[in-house]
Amino acid sequence: MDTRVNARQSMPRIAVVGGGVAGLIAAWDLARAGCSVEIFEAGDRLGGAIGAHTMSGVAYDAGAEAFATRSPVVPRLLHELGLQDLVVAPQHAIAWLQLPDVAAPLPATGILGIPADPLAPDVVAILGEEAAARAAEDLNAPVDGWAQEHASRGGRITLGEVVRDRMGQDVLDRLVTPIVSGVHSAEPDDLDMSNTAPGVFEAMLREGSLARAVAQVRSKAPAGSAVNSLHGGLNRLVAALQEELLRLGAVIRLNSPVNDLGALDVAETGHPDHIILALDAPAAVQLAAGMVDLSGLDLTGLGAVHSQQETQHEPEALAPGVALVSMVLNAPELDSHPRGTGVLVSPHVTEIGAKAMTHISSKWEWADAAVTRAHGPGHHVVRLSYGRVGQSSQRSLGADSSDEELQQAAAQDVGALFGVPIAPAQILEASVIRWRKALPQTSAGHAERIAALRARLTEQPAAGASAPVLHMTGAWFAGTGLARVVPDARATAAAILNSSS
Ligand SMILES: Cc1cc2nc3c(=O)[nH]c(=O)nc-3n(C[C@H](O)[C@H](O)[C@H](O)COP(=O)(O)OP(=O)(O)OC[C@H]3O[C@@H](n4cnc5c(N)ncnc54)[C@H](O)[C@@H]3O)c2cc1C
């Protein structure tokens, strides 16, 4: 008999529920180690929030389009997949910030808008001298109170309260909120400090200052641009993972939503020893509750356990959707890239509905070449995003708005964002993509709640000697973005392999 078949028979059988990047990466590591792997994906394609859409015959990223380079995990993964030669840096390093009274380049040094040097000229240009001086008080004010708060509140500290206390309301309003609400679709007061800005709180306690903490965390990041992508788009990562999984004999089932783990149809690989839930937390919690007793756990922000009859409303409430409007513009006036790679918009700007705009063809050289090939010089690709929480001061546009409403708003906003008029006739093509449940929010204490939930899954395996062990991974558990999702998915796979060795 083939020795590889023998080896595979002794390896655990794995079912992965959710074919987003988290599920695919965990599946790939396990398939490479010799496990039988079967992936169940509800949609008609793999990749989840990483995918492609086509305009004028060119495929652009439909969701995630870049990865943070602050940790080596994503570059390492791309290298292992043989994609290292496709890695590209943005053509411009600078993005802009649109405030009610000014548009200015984002300060060069900072994390989520928290400045490493509150008195740097690009910070003062946005804050003004008085607010910058207030922010600089952080350099000398004692931090001991925060160590006590952290201990007494079991780590339940929000990003907003730390920034407000250390640097003042203006830093929050004019720097942090526009960035955080653009990236996470959430207000800083609703975001868990440790989860949103990993390592910064701990560094603040050590360094005695939030600014010095930011400088220290940033200094550990590798040199070069803060984000990179792949030539042709990040969606090539999904294509590569899919190809690898198929080569390794993994079974991929599309259009296969899983609603009951007990009824998992594992016809091809057999009853699984482990099930990886790589989908949104409300769905993962509901599925797990059918096998493991989750009572007594604090599931705030993670959904709730429902009886079969109850309707689930939580996912949308916990992760408001985002709508992206991509457009091809005939606009030679943008050849000078007036806003660098794009603009993040403060929620206080009432006349612009978008929360962010990416000038795709300015950011990525391959996209610039592609739109020029398709339409000739002077053409550009932009992407505007709509949908954030706490929109009281803004036109309330988001994933629930109609295509027409979104396209009309984008046609109006694009000129305001670039600071140059763009006539409707200059918009050659527009497409709307909606993402729901794809940007989870993490309230204070999220990390602790996740740890407790995961501990319950391992402490108290599903009933029955042959019952599978459940695991949860993905952005709802690890945090938004590939730099968080990739190591968590790989750690999940490694834990399964360790437990079986
Ligand atoms: C518009 C947008 C832009 C982004 N930009 C960036 C970026 O530039 N850089 C970055 O690092 N991150 C970015 N992110 C975040 C990043 O894309 C995500 O953190 C990451 O892709 C999440 O991967 P995941 O596998 O955890 O979840 P998902 O990608 O959400 O995958 C979950 C999968 O589970 C499937 N599923 C759900 N329910 C079931 C079920 N019952 N049965 C079977 N399958 C099910 C879904 O169909 C989906 O395919 C962006 C996200 C969005 C939405």
Coordinates of C-alpha atoms and ligand atoms in Angstrom, one line a residue:
M1 CA 0.0 0.0 0.0
D2 CA 1.1 3.6 -0.7
T3 CA 2.9 4.8 2.5
R4 CA 1.3 8.3 2.0
V5 CA -2.1 6.7 2.2
N6 CA -1.1 4.9 5.4
A7 CA 0.2 8.2 6.9
R8 CA -2.9 10.1 6.0
Q9 CA -5.1 7.4 7.6
S10 CA -3.4 8.0 10.9
M11 CA -3.8 11.8 10.7
P12 CA -6.8 13.7 12.0
R13 CA -9.7 14.3 9.6
I14 CA -10.7 18.0 9.5
A15 CA -13.9 19.8 8.5
V16 CA -13.5 23.5 7.9
V17 CA -16.7 25.6 8.0
G18 CA -16.1 28.9 6.2
G19 CA -13.9 29.3 3.1
G20 CA -12.6 32.8 3.9
V21 CA -8.9 33.3 4.1
A22 CA -8.8 32.1 7.7
G23 CA -10.5 28.7 6.8
L24 CA -8.3 28.3 3.7
I25 CA -5.0 29.0 5.5
A26 CA -5.8 26.6 8.4
A27 CA -7.0 24.0 5.8
W28 CA -3.8 24.4 3.8
D29 CA -1.5 23.9 6.8
L30 CA -3.4 20.8 7.8
A31 CA -3.6 19.4 4.3
R32 CA 0.2 19.9 3.9
A33 CA 0.7 18.0 7.1
G34 CA -1.2 15.1 5.7
C35 CA -4.7 15.5 7.2
S36 CA -7.8 14.9 5.2
V37 CA -9.6 18.2 4.8
E38 CA -13.1 19.1 3.7
I39 CA -14.1 22.7 3.4
F40 CA -17.7 23.9 3.5
E41 CA -18.3 27.3 2.1
A42 CA -21.8 28.9 2.0
G43 CA -21.0 31.1 -1.0
D44 CA -20.3 30.3 -4.6
R45 CA -16.6 31.1 -4.3
L46 CA -13.8 30.9 -1.8
G47 CA -12.1 33.9 -0.2
G48 CA -14.8 35.6 1.9
A49 CA -13.8 39.3 2.2
I50 CA -11.0 38.8 -0.3
G51 CA -12.3 38.5 -3.8
A52 CA -12.3 40.2 -7.2
H53 CA -14.7 42.2 -9.4
T54 CA -14.3 43.2 -13.0
M55 CA -14.5 46.6 -14.6
S56 CA -13.7 47.2 -18.2
G57 CA -12.3 43.7 -18.5
V58 CA -9.9 44.2 -15.6
A59 CA -10.1 42.3 -12.3
Y60 CA -9.7 44.5 -9.2
D61 CA -9.9 43.6 -5.6
A62 CA -13.5 43.6 -4.4
G63 CA -12.8 43.6 -0.7
A64 CA -9.4 43.5 1.1
E65 CA -6.7 44.9 -1.1
A66 CA -3.5 45.1 1.0
F67 CA -1.8 43.6 4.0
A68 CA 0.0 45.3 6.9
T69 CA 3.7 44.7 6.8
R70 CA 4.2 45.4 10.5
S71 CA 4.6 41.7 11.2
P72 CA 6.3 39.1 9.0
V73 CA 3.5 36.6 9.0
V74 CA 1.8 37.6 5.7
P75 CA 5.1 38.0 3.8
R76 CA 6.1 34.5 5.1
L77 CA 2.9 33.0 4.0
L78 CA 3.2 34.5 0.5
H79 CA 6.7 33.2 0.3
E80 CA 5.6 29.7 1.3
L81 CA 2.9 29.9 -1.4
G82 CA 5.6 31.0 -4.0
L83 CA 3.9 34.4 -4.4
Q84 CA 6.9 36.5 -3.1
D85 CA 7.7 37.8 -6.6
L86 CA 4.2 39.2 -6.9
V87 CA 4.5 41.4 -3.8
V88 CA 4.2 45.1 -4.6
A89 CA 4.4 48.2 -2.5
P90 CA 2.1 51.2 -3.1
Q91 CA 3.3 53.8 -5.6
H92 CA 2.8 56.6 -3.0
A93 CA 3.2 56.4 0.7
I94 CA 0.8 59.2 1.6
A95 CA -2.9 59.1 2.3
W96 CA -4.9 62.1 3.2
L97 CA -7.3 63.1 6.0
Q98 CA -10.5 65.1 5.2
L99 CA -11.6 67.1 8.2
P100 CA -14.4 69.7 8.3
D101 CA -12.0 72.6 7.9
V102 CA -9.0 71.1 6.2
A103 CA -7.7 68.3 4.0
A104 CA -4.1 67.3 4.9
P105 CA -1.7 64.4 4.5
L106 CA -1.9 61.9 7.3
P107 CA 1.0 62.3 9.8
A108 CA 3.9 60.0 8.8
T109 CA 4.4 58.4 12.2
G110 CA 1.5 57.0 14.1
I111 CA -0.7 54.0 14.8
L112 CA -4.4 54.4 14.0
G113 CA -3.8 58.2 14.1
I114 CA -2.2 58.2 17.6
P115 CA 0.9 60.3 17.0
A116 CA 4.3 59.1 18.0
D117 CA 5.4 62.7 18.1
P118 CA 2.5 65.1 19.0
L119 CA 4.6 68.1 18.1
A120 CA 5.7 67.0 14.6
P121 CA 4.8 69.6 12.0
D122 CA 2.4 67.2 10.1
V123 CA 0.6 66.6 13.4
V124 CA 0.4 70.2 14.4
A125 CA -0.9 71.0 10.8
I126 CA -3.9 68.8 11.6
L127 CA -4.4 69.5 15.4
G128 CA -3.3 73.2 15.6
E129 CA -0.8 74.3 18.2
E130 CA -3.0 74.3 21.3
A131 CA -4.3 70.8 20.8
A132 CA -0.8 69.5 19.9
A133 CA 0.5 71.0 23.1
R134 CA -2.3 69.2 25.0
A135 CA -1.4 66.0 23.2
A136 CA 2.3 66.5 24.2
E137 CA 1.2 66.5 27.9
D138 CA 1.1 62.7 27.5
L139 CA 4.9 62.7 27.4
N140 CA 5.1 63.7 31.1
A141 CA 1.8 62.7 32.8
P142 CA 2.0 59.6 35.0
V143 CA 0.4 56.4 33.6
D144 CA 0.1 54.5 36.9
G145 CA -3.7 55.0 37.0
W146 CA -4.1 53.0 33.8
A147 CA -2.3 50.0 35.2
Q148 CA -4.8 50.0 38.1
E149 CA -7.7 50.5 35.8
H150 CA -6.6 47.7 33.6
A151 CA -6.3 45.3 36.6
S152 CA -9.6 46.4 38.2
R153 CA -11.6 46.2 35.0
G154 CA -10.2 42.9 33.8
G155 CA -8.6 44.5 30.8
R156 CA -11.8 46.2 29.6
I157 CA -10.3 49.4 28.3
T158 CA -11.3 51.2 25.2
L159 CA -9.1 52.9 22.6
G160 CA -11.2 56.1 22.9
E161 CA -10.8 56.5 26.7
V162 CA -7.0 56.0 26.6
V163 CA -6.4 58.5 23.8
R164 CA -8.8 61.1 25.3
D165 CA -7.1 60.8 28.7
R166 CA -3.5 60.9 27.5
M167 CA -3.7 63.2 24.5
G168 CA -7.1 65.0 24.6
Q169 CA -10.3 65.1 22.7
D170 CA -8.9 66.8 19.6
V171 CA -6.5 63.9 18.9
L172 CA -9.5 61.6 19.1
D173 CA -11.7 63.7 16.9
R174 CA -9.2 64.9 14.3
L175 CA -6.8 61.9 14.0
V176 CA -8.0 58.7 15.6
T177 CA -11.7 58.7 14.8
P178 CA -11.4 59.3 11.0
I179 CA -8.9 56.4 10.7
V180 CA -10.5 54.0 13.1
S181 CA -14.0 54.5 11.7
G182 CA -12.6 54.1 8.2
V183 CA -10.8 50.9 9.0
H184 CA -13.1 49.3 11.6
S185 CA -16.5 50.9 10.9
A186 CA -16.6 51.7 14.7
E187 CA -16.1 54.5 17.1
P188 CA -12.9 54.5 19.3
D189 CA -15.1 54.4 22.4
D190 CA -16.5 51.1 21.3
L191 CA -13.2 49.4 20.4
D192 CA -11.1 47.3 22.7
M193 CA -7.7 48.9 23.2
S194 CA -5.6 45.7 23.2
N195 CA -7.4 44.2 20.3
T196 CA -7.4 47.3 18.1
A197 CA -3.9 48.5 18.8
P198 CA -2.0 45.4 19.8
G199 CA 0.9 45.9 22.1
V200 CA 0.4 49.7 22.5
F201 CA -1.3 49.7 25.9
E202 CA 1.3 47.4 27.4
A203 CA 4.1 49.6 25.9
M204 CA 2.4 52.7 27.3
L205 CA 2.6 51.2 30.8
R206 CA 6.3 50.4 30.3
E207 CA 7.3 53.6 28.5
G208 CA 5.2 56.0 30.7
S209 CA 3.7 57.6 27.6
L210 CA 1.2 56.8 24.8
A211 CA 3.3 58.6 22.2
R212 CA 6.5 56.8 23.2
A213 CA 4.5 53.5 23.2
V214 CA 3.4 54.2 19.6
A215 CA 7.0 55.1 18.6
Q216 CA 8.3 51.9 20.2
V217 CA 5.7 49.6 18.6
R218 CA 6.3 51.2 15.2
S219 CA 10.1 50.9 15.6
K220 CA 9.6 47.1 15.7
A221 CA 7.8 47.1 12.3
P222 CA 10.0 46.3 9.3
A223 CA 11.4 49.1 7.1
G224 CA 9.5 49.9 4.0
S225 CA 5.8 50.7 3.3
A226 CA 3.2 50.0 6.0
V227 CA 1.1 47.9 3.6
N228 CA 1.9 45.8 0.5
S229 CA -0.2 43.8 -1.9
L230 CA 0.1 41.5 -4.8
H231 CA 0.5 42.4 -8.5
G232 CA -2.9 41.9 -9.9
G233 CA -4.6 42.2 -6.5
L234 CA -4.7 40.5 -3.2
N235 CA -7.4 38.1 -4.6
R236 CA -4.5 36.1 -6.1
L237 CA -3.8 34.8 -2.6
V238 CA -7.1 33.1 -2.6
A239 CA -6.6 31.6 -6.1
A240 CA -3.2 30.3 -5.0
L241 CA -4.6 28.7 -1.8
Q242 CA -7.4 27.1 -3.7
E243 CA -5.0 25.7 -6.2
E244 CA -2.7 24.3 -3.4
L245 CA -5.7 22.8 -1.5
L246 CA -6.9 21.0 -4.6
R247 CA -3.4 19.8 -5.4
L248 CA -3.2 18.3 -1.9
G249 CA -6.5 16.5 -2.3
A250 CA -8.6 18.7 0.0
V251 CA -12.4 18.6 -0.8
I252 CA -13.9 22.0 -1.4
R253 CA -17.7 22.3 -1.2
L254 CA -19.1 25.6 -2.5
N255 CA -22.8 26.6 -2.0
S256 CA -22.7 24.5 1.2
P257 CA -23.9 26.5 4.2
V258 CA -23.6 24.6 7.4
N259 CA -26.5 25.1 9.8
D260 CA -26.1 22.1 12.1
L261 CA -22.7 20.5 12.9
G262 CA -24.4 17.3 13.7
A263 CA -25.7 17.0 10.2
L264 CA -22.4 17.9 8.5
D265 CA -22.3 15.9 5.3
V266 CA -18.8 14.6 5.2
A267 CA -19.3 12.0 2.6
E268 CA -15.9 12.3 1.0
T269 CA -13.5 12.5 4.0
G270 CA -15.5 10.8 6.7
H271 CA -16.5 11.8 10.2
P272 CA -14.2 14.7 11.3
D273 CA -12.0 14.6 14.4
H274 CA -11.8 18.4 14.4
I275 CA -14.2 21.0 13.1
I276 CA -12.8 24.5 12.5
L277 CA -15.4 27.2 12.6
A278 CA -13.9 30.0 10.4
L279 CA -16.9 32.2 10.0
D280 CA -18.5 35.1 11.8
A281 CA -18.8 34.7 15.6
P282 CA -22.6 34.8 15.8
A283 CA -22.8 31.9 13.4
A284 CA -19.9 30.0 15.0
V285 CA -21.4 30.4 18.5
Q286 CA -24.8 29.2 17.3
L287 CA -23.2 26.2 15.6
A288 CA -21.0 25.3 18.5
A289 CA -23.9 25.6 21.0
G290 CA -25.4 22.5 19.3
M291 CA -22.5 20.5 20.5
V292 CA -20.9 22.2 23.5
D293 CA -22.5 23.7 26.6
L294 CA -21.7 27.5 26.3
S295 CA -23.8 28.5 29.2
G296 CA -22.3 31.0 31.7
L297 CA -19.9 32.5 29.1
D298 CA -20.0 36.2 28.4
L299 CA -20.8 36.3 24.7
T300 CA -21.1 40.1 24.4
G301 CA -20.2 41.1 20.9
L302 CA -20.1 37.4 19.8
G303 CA -23.8 36.7 19.2
A304 CA -26.1 34.7 21.3
V305 CA -27.3 31.1 21.4
H306 CA -30.8 30.9 19.8
S307 CA -33.3 28.1 19.7
Q308 CA -34.0 26.9 16.1
Q309 CA -37.3 28.9 16.1
E310 CA -35.8 32.3 17.0
T311 CA -34.7 34.7 14.3
Q312 CA -31.1 35.9 14.6
H313 CA -30.7 39.6 14.4
E314 CA -27.3 40.0 16.0
P315 CA -24.8 39.7 13.1
E316 CA -25.9 42.9 11.4
A317 CA -26.1 44.7 14.7
L318 CA -22.6 43.5 15.7
A319 CA -21.0 44.2 12.3
P320 CA -22.7 46.9 10.3
G321 CA -22.3 46.3 6.5
V322 CA -20.1 48.3 4.2
A323 CA -20.8 49.2 0.6
L324 CA -18.0 50.0 -1.8
V325 CA -18.6 52.0 -5.0
S326 CA -15.8 51.5 -7.5
M327 CA -15.6 53.8 -10.5
V328 CA -13.5 54.3 -13.7
L329 CA -13.0 58.0 -14.3
N330 CA -11.8 59.8 -17.4
A331 CA -10.1 62.5 -15.3
P332 CA -6.6 63.7 -16.5
E333 CA -6.8 66.2 -13.6
L334 CA -6.1 63.3 -11.2
D335 CA -2.8 62.4 -13.0
S336 CA -1.0 64.4 -10.3
H337 CA -2.5 62.1 -7.6
P338 CA -3.7 65.1 -5.6
R339 CA -4.7 62.9 -2.6
G340 CA -1.9 60.3 -2.7
T341 CA -3.3 56.8 -2.3
G342 CA -6.7 58.1 -1.0
V343 CA -8.6 59.9 1.7
L344 CA -10.0 59.0 5.1
V345 CA -13.0 61.2 6.0
S346 CA -13.8 62.5 9.5
P347 CA -17.3 61.6 10.6
H348 CA -17.7 65.3 11.3
V349 CA -17.6 66.2 7.6
T350 CA -21.3 66.6 6.9
E351 CA -21.2 67.2 3.2
I352 CA -19.4 64.0 2.3
G353 CA -21.2 60.6 2.8
A354 CA -18.2 58.4 2.1
K355 CA -16.1 57.3 5.0
A356 CA -13.0 56.7 2.8
M357 CA -11.8 56.7 -0.7
T358 CA -8.9 54.8 -2.2
H359 CA -7.4 56.0 -5.4
I360 CA -6.7 52.5 -6.6
S361 CA -4.8 53.4 -9.8
S362 CA -2.6 55.8 -7.8
K363 CA -1.9 53.3 -5.1
W364 CA -1.1 50.3 -7.3
E365 CA 1.1 50.6 -10.4
W366 CA -0.4 47.4 -11.9
A367 CA -3.9 49.0 -11.7
D368 CA -2.7 52.2 -13.2
A369 CA -1.2 50.2 -16.1
A370 CA -4.4 48.2 -16.5
V371 CA -6.8 51.1 -16.6
T372 CA -4.5 52.9 -19.0
R373 CA -4.4 49.8 -21.3
A374 CA -8.2 49.5 -21.2
H375 CA -9.0 53.2 -21.7
G376 CA -5.9 55.2 -22.5
P377 CA -4.0 57.9 -20.5
G378 CA -5.8 60.2 -18.1
H379 CA -8.1 57.4 -16.7
H380 CA -8.3 56.4 -13.1
V381 CA -9.9 53.8 -10.8
V382 CA -11.3 54.9 -7.4
R383 CA -13.2 53.2 -4.7
L384 CA -15.4 54.9 -2.1
S385 CA -16.7 53.2 1.0
Y386 CA -20.0 53.8 2.7
G387 CA -21.4 52.7 6.0
R388 CA -20.2 53.5 9.5
V389 CA -21.7 53.5 12.9
G390 CA -22.8 56.7 14.6
Q391 CA -23.7 58.4 11.4
S392 CA -25.9 61.0 12.9
S393 CA -24.0 63.9 11.3
Q394 CA -23.8 62.2 7.9
R395 CA -26.0 61.2 5.1
S396 CA -26.8 57.7 6.3
L397 CA -25.5 55.6 3.4
G398 CA -24.3 52.0 3.7
A399 CA -24.9 48.4 2.8
D400 CA -28.7 48.9 2.9
S401 CA -28.7 51.8 0.5
S402 CA -29.7 51.1 -3.1
D403 CA -27.2 51.0 -6.0
E404 CA -28.6 54.2 -7.3
E405 CA -28.3 56.1 -4.1
L406 CA -24.8 54.9 -3.6
Q407 CA -23.7 55.7 -7.1
Q408 CA -25.3 59.2 -6.9
A409 CA -23.5 59.9 -3.6
A410 CA -20.2 58.6 -5.0
A411 CA -20.5 60.8 -8.1
Q412 CA -21.0 63.8 -5.8
D413 CA -18.4 62.8 -3.2
V414 CA -15.5 62.0 -5.6
G415 CA -14.9 65.6 -6.6
A416 CA -15.2 66.9 -3.1
L417 CA -12.7 64.3 -1.9
F418 CA -10.2 65.1 -4.6
G419 CA -10.8 68.9 -4.3
V420 CA -11.4 69.1 -8.1
P421 CA -14.8 69.0 -9.8
I422 CA -15.6 65.7 -11.5
A423 CA -18.6 65.9 -13.9
P424 CA -21.0 62.9 -14.2
A425 CA -19.9 62.4 -17.8
Q426 CA -16.4 61.7 -16.6
I427 CA -17.6 58.5 -14.8
L428 CA -17.3 55.8 -17.4
E429 CA -18.3 52.9 -15.2
A430 CA -19.4 52.3 -11.6
S431 CA -20.0 49.1 -9.6
V432 CA -21.4 48.6 -6.1
I433 CA -20.3 45.8 -3.8
R434 CA -21.7 45.1 -0.4
W435 CA -20.0 43.4 2.5
R436 CA -22.1 42.2 5.4
K437 CA -20.8 40.7 8.7
A438 CA -17.3 41.2 7.3
L439 CA -16.0 43.9 9.7
P440 CA -16.6 42.7 13.2
Q441 CA -16.5 45.1 16.1
T442 CA -14.8 44.4 19.3
S443 CA -16.0 46.1 22.5
A444 CA -13.7 46.3 25.5
G445 CA -12.9 42.9 27.0
H446 CA -13.2 41.1 23.7
A447 CA -9.9 39.3 23.9
E448 CA -10.8 37.9 27.4
R449 CA -14.2 36.8 26.1
I450 CA -12.7 35.0 23.1
A451 CA -10.1 33.3 25.4
A452 CA -12.9 32.0 27.7
L453 CA -14.9 30.8 24.7
R454 CA -12.0 29.0 23.2
A455 CA -11.0 27.5 26.5
R456 CA -14.6 26.1 26.9
L457 CA -14.2 24.4 23.5
T458 CA -11.1 22.6 24.5
E459 CA -12.0 22.0 28.2
Q460 CA -15.3 20.6 27.4
P461 CA -15.2 18.8 24.1
A462 CA -18.5 17.9 22.4
A463 CA -20.4 15.0 24.0
G464 CA -19.5 11.5 23.1
A465 CA -16.1 9.8 22.8
S466 CA -16.0 10.1 19.0
A467 CA -17.3 13.7 18.9
P468 CA -15.1 16.2 17.1
V469 CA -13.2 18.9 18.8
L470 CA -14.3 22.4 17.8
H471 CA -12.1 25.3 17.0
M472 CA -12.8 28.9 16.1
T473 CA -10.7 31.2 14.0
G474 CA -11.0 34.2 11.7
A475 CA -11.4 37.9 12.0
W476 CA -14.1 37.8 14.6
F477 CA -11.8 36.0 17.0
A478 CA -8.3 37.3 15.9
G479 CA -9.2 40.8 14.9
T480 CA -9.7 42.4 11.5
G481 CA -7.1 42.2 8.8
L482 CA -4.7 39.7 7.4
A483 CA -1.9 40.5 9.8
R484 CA -4.2 39.2 12.6
V485 CA -6.2 36.5 10.8
V486 CA -3.2 34.7 9.2
P487 CA -1.3 33.9 12.4
D488 CA -4.4 32.9 14.3
A489 CA -5.5 30.5 11.5
R490 CA -2.0 29.0 11.5
A491 CA -2.0 28.7 15.3
T492 CA -5.3 26.9 15.1
A493 CA -3.9 24.4 12.6
A494 CA -0.7 24.0 14.7
A495 CA -2.7 23.3 17.8
I496 CA -4.6 20.5 16.1
L497 CA -1.4 19.0 14.8
N498 CA 0.2 19.2 18.3
S499 CA -2.8 17.7 19.9
S500 CA -2.6 14.7 17.5
S501 CA 1.1 14.1 17.6
Ligands
LIG1 C1 -14.4 45.9 2.3 C2 -13.3 45.3 3.1 C3 -12.0 45.7 2.9 C4 -11.0 45.2 3.7 N1 -9.7 45.6 3.5 C5 -8.7 45.0 4.1 C6 -7.3 45.3 3.7 O1 -7.1 46.0 2.8 N2 -6.4 44.6 4.4 C7 -6.6 43.7 5.4 O2 -5.7 43.1 6.0 N3 -7.9 43.4 5.7 C8 -8.9 44.0 5.1 N4 -10.2 43.7 5.4 C9 -10.4 42.6 6.4 C10 -10.1 41.3 6.0 O3 -10.6 41.1 4.7 C11 -10.7 40.3 6.9 O4 -10.3 40.5 8.2 C12 -10.4 38.8 6.5 O5 -10.5 38.6 5.1 C13 -11.4 37.9 7.2 O6 -11.3 36.6 6.9 P1 -12.1 35.4 7.5 O7 -11.8 34.2 6.8 O8 -12.0 35.5 9.0 O9 -13.6 35.8 7.3 P2 -14.5 36.0 5.9 O10 -13.6 36.5 4.8 O11 -15.7 36.8 6.3 O12 -14.9 34.5 5.6 C14 -15.9 33.8 6.2 C15 -16.5 32.8 5.2 O13 -17.4 32.0 5.9 C16 -18.5 31.7 5.0 N5 -19.7 31.3 5.8 C17 -20.4 32.1 6.6 N6 -21.4 31.4 7.2 C18 -21.2 30.1 6.7 C19 -21.9 28.9 7.0 N7 -23.0 28.8 7.8 N8 -21.5 27.8 6.4 C20 -20.4 27.8 5.5 N9 -19.7 28.9 5.3 C21 -20.1 30.1 5.9 C22 -18.7 33.1 4.3 O14 -19.4 32.9 3.1 C23 -17.2 33.5 4.1 O15 -16.7 33.0 2.9 C24 -11.3 44.2 4.6 C25 -12.6 43.7 4.8 C26 -13.6 44.3 4.1 C27 -15.0 43.7 4.2

